[in-house]
Amino acid sequence: DIQMTQSPSSLSAFVGDRVTITCQASQDIRSYLNWYQQRPGKAPNLLISGASNLETGVPSRFSGTGSGTFFTLTISSLQPEDSATYFCQQFHSLPPGGAYTFGQGTKLEIK
Amino acid sequence: QVQLQQSGPGLVQPSQTLSLTCAISGDSVSSNSFAWNWIRQSPSRGLEWLGRTYYRSKWYNDYAASVKSRISINPDTSKNQFSLHLKSVTPEDTALYYCARDTRLGYGFQYWGQGTLVTVS
């Protein structure tokens, strides 16, 4: 299976800061990469698909870039409600024969 | 609006079978466009996709290699739901289990159940 590695595992920032989270794939996955936000006690919520496409209703302060093996999620101006854990997920290698795989998560806290 | 409602026990004894059900509203388990998945989350394994069932003129299942020998996911068209059965569980199967419907074209997961914490002890 394709391994997804996120960094950092956690970070803390102030409201208004620009924050960037990275995700690295163990092999070329082109742009087949999603980002999810998971608030405490809730299921993950799909934010960005295909590396850079915002899902309906997602604030424009969120953006995603990257292709191949390196991807980033950026929050341009951090808001209190952005406190959550963020996951990347690849869909280059899918079942049958492959599997959806996720990064280990980045926990974002507001200072 | 699609809603997924999970049910099942929160405690399972080692070597027994873990069984959870996901009831669907706002869509059909027999949809020709979507797949119905089980995903679990634990501190040690993170988010782990376990498997899916879907209908494309006939029923199909795909399972993760890590659980393939122990898992079955079954649709129930009469109740519009699907179930997870994971046999021979160990404490390593302790996790928060989610059911989820995928996105159109199957690239991600758009709708999720509320999650069920299952402890193997």
PDB file of N, CA, C and O in Angstrom, chain A residues 58-99:
ATOM      1  N   VAL A  58     -16.507  24.959   1.855  1.00  0.00           N
ATOM      2  CA  VAL A  58     -15.229  25.106   2.559  1.00  0.00           C
ATOM      3  C   VAL A  58     -14.722  26.537   2.370  1.00  0.00           C
ATOM      4  O   VAL A  58     -14.667  27.038   1.246  1.00  0.00           O
ATOM      5  N   PRO A  59     -14.362  27.208   3.464  1.00  0.00           N
ATOM      6  CA  PRO A  59     -13.910  28.604   3.353  1.00  0.00           C
ATOM      7  C   PRO A  59     -12.696  28.751   2.443  1.00  0.00           C
ATOM      8  O   PRO A  59     -11.827  27.864   2.387  1.00  0.00           O
ATOM      9  N   SER A  60     -12.619  29.877   1.775  1.00  0.00           N
ATOM     10  CA  SER A  60     -11.555  30.112   0.791  1.00  0.00           C
ATOM     11  C   SER A  60     -10.186  30.303   1.431  1.00  0.00           C
ATOM     12  O   SER A  60      -9.177  30.347   0.724  1.00  0.00           O
ATOM     13  N   ARG A  61     -10.112  30.417   2.752  1.00  0.00           N
ATOM     14  CA  ARG A  61      -8.798  30.516   3.402  1.00  0.00           C
ATOM     15  C   ARG A  61      -8.037  29.184   3.346  1.00  0.00           C
ATOM     16  O   ARG A  61      -6.829  29.148   3.578  1.00  0.00           O
ATOM     17  N   PHE A  62      -8.752  28.108   3.024  1.00  0.00           N
ATOM     18  CA  PHE A  62      -8.110  26.813   2.842  1.00  0.00           C
ATOM     19  C   PHE A  62      -7.674  26.661   1.386  1.00  0.00           C
ATOM     20  O   PHE A  62      -8.423  27.004   0.468  1.00  0.00           O
ATOM     21  N   SER A  63      -6.472  26.130   1.198  1.00  0.00           N
ATOM     22  CA  SER A  63      -6.017  25.840  -0.155  1.00  0.00           C
ATOM     23  C   SER A  63      -5.083  24.645  -0.130  1.00  0.00           C
ATOM     24  O   SER A  63      -4.440  24.360   0.892  1.00  0.00           O
ATOM     25  N   GLY A  64      -5.014  23.960  -1.254  1.00  0.00           N
ATOM     26  CA  GLY A  64      -4.143  22.801  -1.372  1.00  0.00           C
ATOM     27  C   GLY A  64      -3.337  22.867  -2.655  1.00  0.00           C
ATOM     28  O   GLY A  64      -3.825  23.341  -3.688  1.00  0.00           O
ATOM     29  N   THR A  65      -2.094  22.426  -2.566  1.00  0.00           N
ATOM     30  CA  THR A  65      -1.234  22.375  -3.737  1.00  0.00           C
ATOM     31  C   THR A  65      -0.447  21.075  -3.731  1.00  0.00           C
ATOM     32  O   THR A  65      -0.401  20.352  -2.723  1.00  0.00           O
ATOM     33  N   GLY A  66       0.183  20.815  -4.865  1.00  0.00           N
ATOM     34  CA  GLY A  66       1.095  19.680  -4.949  1.00  0.00           C
ATOM     35  C   GLY A  66       0.702  18.675  -5.997  1.00  0.00           C
ATOM     36  O   GLY A  66      -0.428  18.661  -6.496  1.00  0.00           O
ATOM     37  N   SER A  67       1.660  17.835  -6.343  1.00  0.00           N
ATOM     38  CA  SER A  67       1.440  16.709  -7.238  1.00  0.00           C
ATOM     39  C   SER A  67       2.637  15.784  -7.107  1.00  0.00           C
ATOM     40  O   SER A  67       3.694  16.193  -6.606  1.00  0.00           O
ATOM     41  N   GLY A  68       2.469  14.563  -7.565  1.00  0.00           N
ATOM     42  CA  GLY A  68       3.574  13.603  -7.457  1.00  0.00           C
ATOM     43  C   GLY A  68       3.637  13.002  -6.073  1.00  0.00           C
ATOM     44  O   GLY A  68       2.814  12.160  -5.714  1.00  0.00           O
ATOM     45  N   THR A  69       4.604  13.430  -5.290  1.00  0.00           N
ATOM     46  CA  THR A  69       4.763  12.871  -3.946  1.00  0.00           C
ATOM     47  C   THR A  69       4.662  13.904  -2.835  1.00  0.00           C
ATOM     48  O   THR A  69       4.668  13.523  -1.655  1.00  0.00           O
ATOM     49  N   PHE A  70       4.590  15.185  -3.158  1.00  0.00           N
ATOM     50  CA  PHE A  70       4.616  16.220  -2.112  1.00  0.00           C
ATOM     51  C   PHE A  70       3.423  17.153  -2.234  1.00  0.00           C
ATOM     52  O   PHE A  70       3.166  17.716  -3.302  1.00  0.00           O
ATOM     53  N   PHE A  71       2.720  17.328  -1.119  1.00  0.00           N
ATOM     54  CA  PHE A  71       1.489  18.099  -1.109  1.00  0.00           C
ATOM     55  C   PHE A  71       1.443  19.003   0.124  1.00  0.00           C
ATOM     56  O   PHE A  71       2.038  18.663   1.160  1.00  0.00           O
ATOM     57  N   THR A  72       0.729  20.115  -0.005  1.00  0.00           N
ATOM     58  CA  THR A  72       0.572  21.010   1.130  1.00  0.00           C
ATOM     59  C   THR A  72      -0.880  21.435   1.278  1.00  0.00           C
ATOM     60  O   THR A  72      -1.608  21.579   0.292  1.00  0.00           O
ATOM     61  N   LEU A  73      -1.268  21.622   2.522  1.00  0.00           N
ATOM     62  CA  LEU A  73      -2.535  22.248   2.884  1.00  0.00           C
ATOM     63  C   LEU A  73      -2.195  23.541   3.602  1.00  0.00           C
ATOM     64  O   LEU A  73      -1.421  23.516   4.570  1.00  0.00           O
ATOM     65  N   THR A  74      -2.743  24.648   3.143  1.00  0.00           N
ATOM     66  CA  THR A  74      -2.466  25.948   3.741  1.00  0.00           C
ATOM     67  C   THR A  74      -3.759  26.603   4.216  1.00  0.00           C
ATOM     68  O   THR A  74      -4.771  26.563   3.524  1.00  0.00           O
ATOM     69  N   ILE A  75      -3.700  27.160   5.402  1.00  0.00           N
ATOM     70  CA  ILE A  75      -4.771  28.006   5.913  1.00  0.00           C
ATOM     71  C   ILE A  75      -4.196  29.419   5.933  1.00  0.00           C
ATOM     72  O   ILE A  75      -3.214  29.683   6.653  1.00  0.00           O
ATOM     73  N   SER A  76      -4.770  30.310   5.158  1.00  0.00           N
ATOM     74  CA  SER A  76      -4.140  31.613   4.947  1.00  0.00           C
ATOM     75  C   SER A  76      -4.245  32.524   6.160  1.00  0.00           C
ATOM     76  O   SER A  76      -3.339  33.312   6.431  1.00  0.00           O
ATOM     77  N   SER A  77      -5.346  32.436   6.888  1.00  0.00           N
ATOM     78  CA  SER A  77      -5.554  33.274   8.068  1.00  0.00           C
ATOM     79  C   SER A  77      -6.334  32.442   9.088  1.00  0.00           C
ATOM     80  O   SER A  77      -7.558  32.332   9.001  1.00  0.00           O
ATOM     81  N   LEU A  78      -5.608  31.903  10.036  1.00  0.00           N
ATOM     82  CA  LEU A  78      -6.172  30.924  10.952  1.00  0.00           C
ATOM     83  C   LEU A  78      -7.317  31.505  11.774  1.00  0.00           C
ATOM     84  O   LEU A  78      -7.213  32.632  12.300  1.00  0.00           O
ATOM     85  N   GLN A  79      -8.405  30.734  11.874  1.00  0.00           N
ATOM     86  CA  GLN A  79      -9.571  31.126  12.675  1.00  0.00           C
ATOM     87  C   GLN A  79      -9.753  30.153  13.839  1.00  0.00           C
ATOM     88  O   GLN A  79      -9.307  29.003  13.763  1.00  0.00           O
ATOM     89  N   PRO A  80     -10.413  30.561  14.907  1.00  0.00           N
ATOM     90  CA  PRO A  80     -10.573  29.667  16.068  1.00  0.00           C
ATOM     91  C   PRO A  80     -11.225  28.333  15.719  1.00  0.00           C
ATOM     92  O   PRO A  80     -10.861  27.296  16.292  1.00  0.00           O
ATOM     93  N   GLU A  81     -12.164  28.345  14.767  1.00  0.00           N
ATOM     94  CA  GLU A  81     -12.869  27.108  14.414  1.00  0.00           C
ATOM     95  C   GLU A  81     -12.016  26.151  13.593  1.00  0.00           C
ATOM     96  O   GLU A  81     -12.450  25.031  13.299  1.00  0.00           O
ATOM     97  N   ASP A  82     -10.801  26.566  13.237  1.00  0.00           N
ATOM     98  CA  ASP A  82      -9.909  25.690  12.478  1.00  0.00           C
ATOM     99  C   ASP A  82      -9.131  24.739  13.386  1.00  0.00           C
ATOM    100  O   ASP A  82      -8.368  23.894  12.892  1.00  0.00           O
ATOM    101  N   SER A  83      -9.306  24.876  14.688  1.00  0.00           N
ATOM    102  CA  SER A  83      -8.673  23.951  15.624  1.00  0.00           C
ATOM    103  C   SER A  83      -9.229  22.552  15.393  1.00  0.00           C
ATOM    104  O   SER A  83     -10.424  22.298  15.592  1.00  0.00           O
ATOM    105  N   ALA A  84      -8.375  21.647  14.937  1.00  0.00           N
ATOM    106  CA  ALA A  84      -8.819  20.320  14.492  1.00  0.00           C
ATOM    107  C   ALA A  84      -7.593  19.503  14.136  1.00  0.00           C
ATOM    108  O   ALA A  84      -6.462  19.995  14.175  1.00  0.00           O
ATOM    109  N   THR A  85      -7.849  18.239  13.761  1.00  0.00           N
ATOM    110  CA  THR A  85      -6.793  17.398  13.203  1.00  0.00           C
ATOM    111  C   THR A  85      -7.041  17.253  11.718  1.00  0.00           C
ATOM    112  O   THR A  85      -8.189  17.056  11.290  1.00  0.00           O
ATOM    113  N   TYR A  86      -5.982  17.358  10.939  1.00  0.00           N
ATOM    114  CA  TYR A  86      -6.072  17.325   9.476  1.00  0.00           C
ATOM    115  C   TYR A  86      -5.371  16.070   8.948  1.00  0.00           C
ATOM    116  O   TYR A  86      -4.269  15.725   9.404  1.00  0.00           O
ATOM    117  N   PHE A  87      -6.031  15.415   8.003  1.00  0.00           N
ATOM    118  CA  PHE A  87      -5.513  14.175   7.419  1.00  0.00           C
ATOM    119  C   PHE A  87      -5.440  14.304   5.899  1.00  0.00           C
ATOM    120  O   PHE A  87      -6.336  14.876   5.280  1.00  0.00           O
ATOM    121  N   CYS A  88      -4.410  13.717   5.323  1.00  0.00           N
ATOM    122  CA  CYS A  88      -4.392  13.545   3.878  1.00  0.00           C
ATOM    123  C   CYS A  88      -4.768  12.097   3.561  1.00  0.00           C
ATOM    124  O   CYS A  88      -4.655  11.206   4.422  1.00  0.00           O
ATOM    125  N   GLN A  89      -5.213  11.864   2.344  1.00  0.00           N
ATOM    126  CA  GLN A  89      -5.656  10.525   1.911  1.00  0.00           C
ATOM    127  C   GLN A  89      -5.413  10.393   0.412  1.00  0.00           C
ATOM    128  O   GLN A  89      -5.781  11.289  -0.351  1.00  0.00           O
ATOM    129  N   GLN A  90      -4.797   9.296  -0.004  1.00  0.00           N
ATOM    130  CA  GLN A  90      -4.538   9.116  -1.423  1.00  0.00           C
ATOM    131  C   GLN A  90      -5.614   8.248  -2.066  1.00  0.00           C
ATOM    132  O   GLN A  90      -6.196   7.365  -1.431  1.00  0.00           O
ATOM    133  N   PHE A  91      -5.904   8.541  -3.345  1.00  0.00           N
ATOM    134  CA  PHE A  91      -6.819   7.676  -4.092  1.00  0.00           C
ATOM    135  C   PHE A  91      -6.211   7.280  -5.438  1.00  0.00           C
ATOM    136  O   PHE A  91      -6.915   7.072  -6.425  1.00  0.00           O
ATOM    137  N   HIS A  92      -4.890   7.189  -5.463  1.00  0.00           N
ATOM    138  CA  HIS A  92      -4.203   6.718  -6.670  1.00  0.00           C
ATOM    139  C   HIS A  92      -4.264   5.189  -6.767  1.00  0.00           C
ATOM    140  O   HIS A  92      -4.493   4.626  -7.836  1.00  0.00           O
ATOM    141  N   SER A  93      -4.046   4.537  -5.630  1.00  0.00           N
ATOM    142  CA  SER A  93      -4.083   3.079  -5.581  1.00  0.00           C
ATOM    143  C   SER A  93      -5.328   2.658  -4.834  1.00  0.00           C
ATOM    144  O   SER A  93      -5.401   2.782  -3.609  1.00  0.00           O
ATOM    145  N   LEU A  94      -6.330   2.197  -5.572  1.00  0.00           N
ATOM    146  CA  LEU A  94      -7.632   1.903  -4.982  1.00  0.00           C
ATOM    147  C   LEU A  94      -7.941   0.417  -5.067  1.00  0.00           C
ATOM    148  O   LEU A  94      -7.365  -0.315  -5.878  1.00  0.00           O
ATOM    149  N   PRO A  95      -8.875  -0.016  -4.236  1.00  0.00           N
ATOM    150  CA  PRO A  95      -9.327  -1.402  -4.364  1.00  0.00           C
ATOM    151  C   PRO A  95     -10.143  -1.573  -5.647  1.00  0.00           C
ATOM    152  O   PRO A  95     -10.703  -0.602  -6.143  1.00  0.00           O
ATOM    153  N   PRO A  96     -10.215  -2.783  -6.180  1.00  0.00           N
ATOM    154  CA  PRO A  96      -9.457  -3.963  -5.746  1.00  0.00           C
ATOM    155  C   PRO A  96      -7.991  -3.872  -6.142  1.00  0.00           C
ATOM    156  O   PRO A  96      -7.647  -3.167  -7.085  1.00  0.00           O
ATOM    157  N   GLY A  97      -7.149  -4.496  -5.381  1.00  0.00           N
ATOM    158  CA  GLY A  97      -5.719  -4.486  -5.676  1.00  0.00           C
ATOM    159  C   GLY A  97      -4.945  -3.476  -4.862  1.00  0.00           C
ATOM    160  O   GLY A  97      -3.743  -3.616  -4.675  1.00  0.00           O
ATOM    161  N   GLY A  98      -5.620  -2.423  -4.424  1.00  0.00           N
ATOM    162  CA  GLY A  98      -4.973  -1.405  -3.603  1.00  0.00           C
ATOM    163  C   GLY A  98      -5.883  -1.057  -2.457  1.00  0.00           C
ATOM    164  O   GLY A  98      -6.838  -1.780  -2.173  1.00  0.00           O
ATOM    165  N   ALA A  99      -5.602   0.073  -1.806  1.00  0.00           N
ATOM    166  CA  ALA A  99      -6.420   0.487  -0.671  1.00  0.00           C
ATOM    167  C   ALA A  99      -6.321   1.984  -0.483  1.00  0.00           C
ATOM    168  O   ALA A  99      -5.285   2.591  -0.774  1.00  0.00           O
TER     169      ALA A  99
END
